[in-house]
Amino acid sequence: MMFKSGLLLLKVCGLISLSALCWAVLTANEGWVFFVVLLALLLLWQGYYPLALPKVRWRYFPALLFTFAGQLWRGAFDVARRAFFARQFAHTGFATYACRLTAPAQQQLLATLVSLLPGTCTVAILPKNSAKPSTGEVVLMLHILDTTANWQAEVAAIEWQLARFMASPLPREATL
Amino acid sequence: MSWLDGLSWFLLLLGLVFFIAGSLGLLRFPDQFSRLHAVTKADTLGLGLVVLGLSIQSSWRETLLMLLIWLLVMCSGAVSCQLLARFSRDAADAEPLISHQEPGQTANSTSPASAPVTKRAE
């Protein structure tokens, strides 16, 4: 009980510090009265409707960040090459990717990250089994710039990193 | 000019190149889905490089502010891209219902609704 209360206090203090830092940066260290009032209102709101923060494992964050940054660079470079050299778009098309993450927030985050990967852009998140949408399994409908490329491996790699960071184990076959 | 200034200018110019690539892609790419690739990826990296280049010549507070702005732009860019793509898909799916069709005429085979399910990477 004591440990739980301490952990909660630590989380609240961390969030207040982060909010104060953002406020200081965005307002050039001014208007602290408004910050205190706003913070009190936010804490009151949290007391009545607590927002559950997802469990994350920060030790895997650098790996996720490096993977994402590398793929963002490659994605932008690919687009720039196609734009400058007017490359043909003979193999563009749509495809679906069976998402292995189960939590809706994680699926949404993956869909957002995928839009910044090389050659892929999320169009929709659809239930895997339209007859039973309550199972939580989804497929990502993607627009692919080059359907002949191995885009699945890149999406699977970022999905695996995300699952590791969000402490959400993937099914057994998900070993890259 | 120190080597740090040189690096800053190099990053700024590289960022500008990616911005130009994004704008060119918007003009040159064949359909709205491909154009979304251009504006999200190239512009996000372009802004990141500009922020990195400027942060070399700025104070830590300005650097933090620019990084926050980049993060917000990246998030909003990726989310709005997804929303635009979803809207385009819905519009493409609704098109055969709106437009006049001759008896026996089939819907467009390139519609997103006819996307094949691909096997994921093992």
Short mmCIF file of N, CA, C and O in Angstrom, two decimals, chain A residues 57-68 161 165:
data_model
loop_
_atom_site.label_atom_id
_atom_site.label_comp_id
_atom_site.label_asym_id
_atom_site.label_seq_id
_atom_site.Cartn_x
_atom_site.Cartn_y
_atom_site.Cartn_z
N ARG A 57 8.71 0.57 -21.10
CA ARG A 57 10.03 0.17 -20.61
C ARG A 57 11.06 1.09 -21.26
O ARG A 57 11.38 0.93 -22.44
N TRP A 58 11.50 2.10 -20.51
CA TRP A 58 12.34 3.17 -21.07
C TRP A 58 13.68 2.66 -21.58
O TRP A 58 14.31 3.32 -22.41
N ARG A 59 14.13 1.50 -21.08
CA ARG A 59 15.44 1.02 -21.54
C ARG A 59 15.41 0.63 -23.02
O ARG A 59 16.45 0.55 -23.66
N TYR A 60 14.20 0.37 -23.56
CA TYR A 60 14.10 0.02 -24.98
C TYR A 60 13.79 1.24 -25.85
O TYR A 60 13.67 1.11 -27.06
N PHE A 61 13.65 2.41 -25.24
CA PHE A 61 13.30 3.61 -26.00
C PHE A 61 14.39 4.03 -27.00
O PHE A 61 14.08 4.35 -28.15
N PRO A 62 15.68 4.03 -26.58
CA PRO A 62 16.72 4.41 -27.55
C PRO A 62 16.72 3.55 -28.81
O PRO A 62 16.86 4.06 -29.92
N ALA A 63 16.51 2.24 -28.63
CA ALA A 63 16.49 1.34 -29.80
C ALA A 63 15.34 1.69 -30.73
O ALA A 63 15.50 1.75 -31.96
N LEU A 64 14.17 1.96 -30.14
CA LEU A 64 12.99 2.35 -30.93
C LEU A 64 13.26 3.66 -31.65
O LEU A 64 12.97 3.80 -32.85
N LEU A 65 13.86 4.60 -30.93
CA LEU A 65 14.14 5.92 -31.50
C LEU A 65 15.13 5.82 -32.67
O LEU A 65 14.93 6.44 -33.72
N PHE A 66 16.18 5.01 -32.49
CA PHE A 66 17.18 4.87 -33.55
C PHE A 66 16.59 4.17 -34.77
O PHE A 66 16.85 4.57 -35.91
N THR A 67 15.80 3.13 -34.54
CA THR A 67 15.15 2.44 -35.66
C THR A 67 14.25 3.41 -36.41
O THR A 67 14.28 3.49 -37.65
N PHE A 68 13.45 4.16 -35.65
CA PHE A 68 12.51 5.09 -36.27
C PHE A 68 13.25 6.20 -37.02
O PHE A 68 12.89 6.52 -38.16
N GLN A 161 9.88 -3.38 -32.21
CA GLN A 161 10.49 -2.41 -31.29
C GLN A 161 9.44 -1.75 -30.42
O GLN A 161 9.65 -1.54 -29.22
N PHE A 165 9.01 -1.85 -26.33
CA PHE A 165 8.97 -0.61 -25.55
C PHE A 165 7.70 -0.52 -24.71
O PHE A 165 7.72 -0.09 -23.55
#
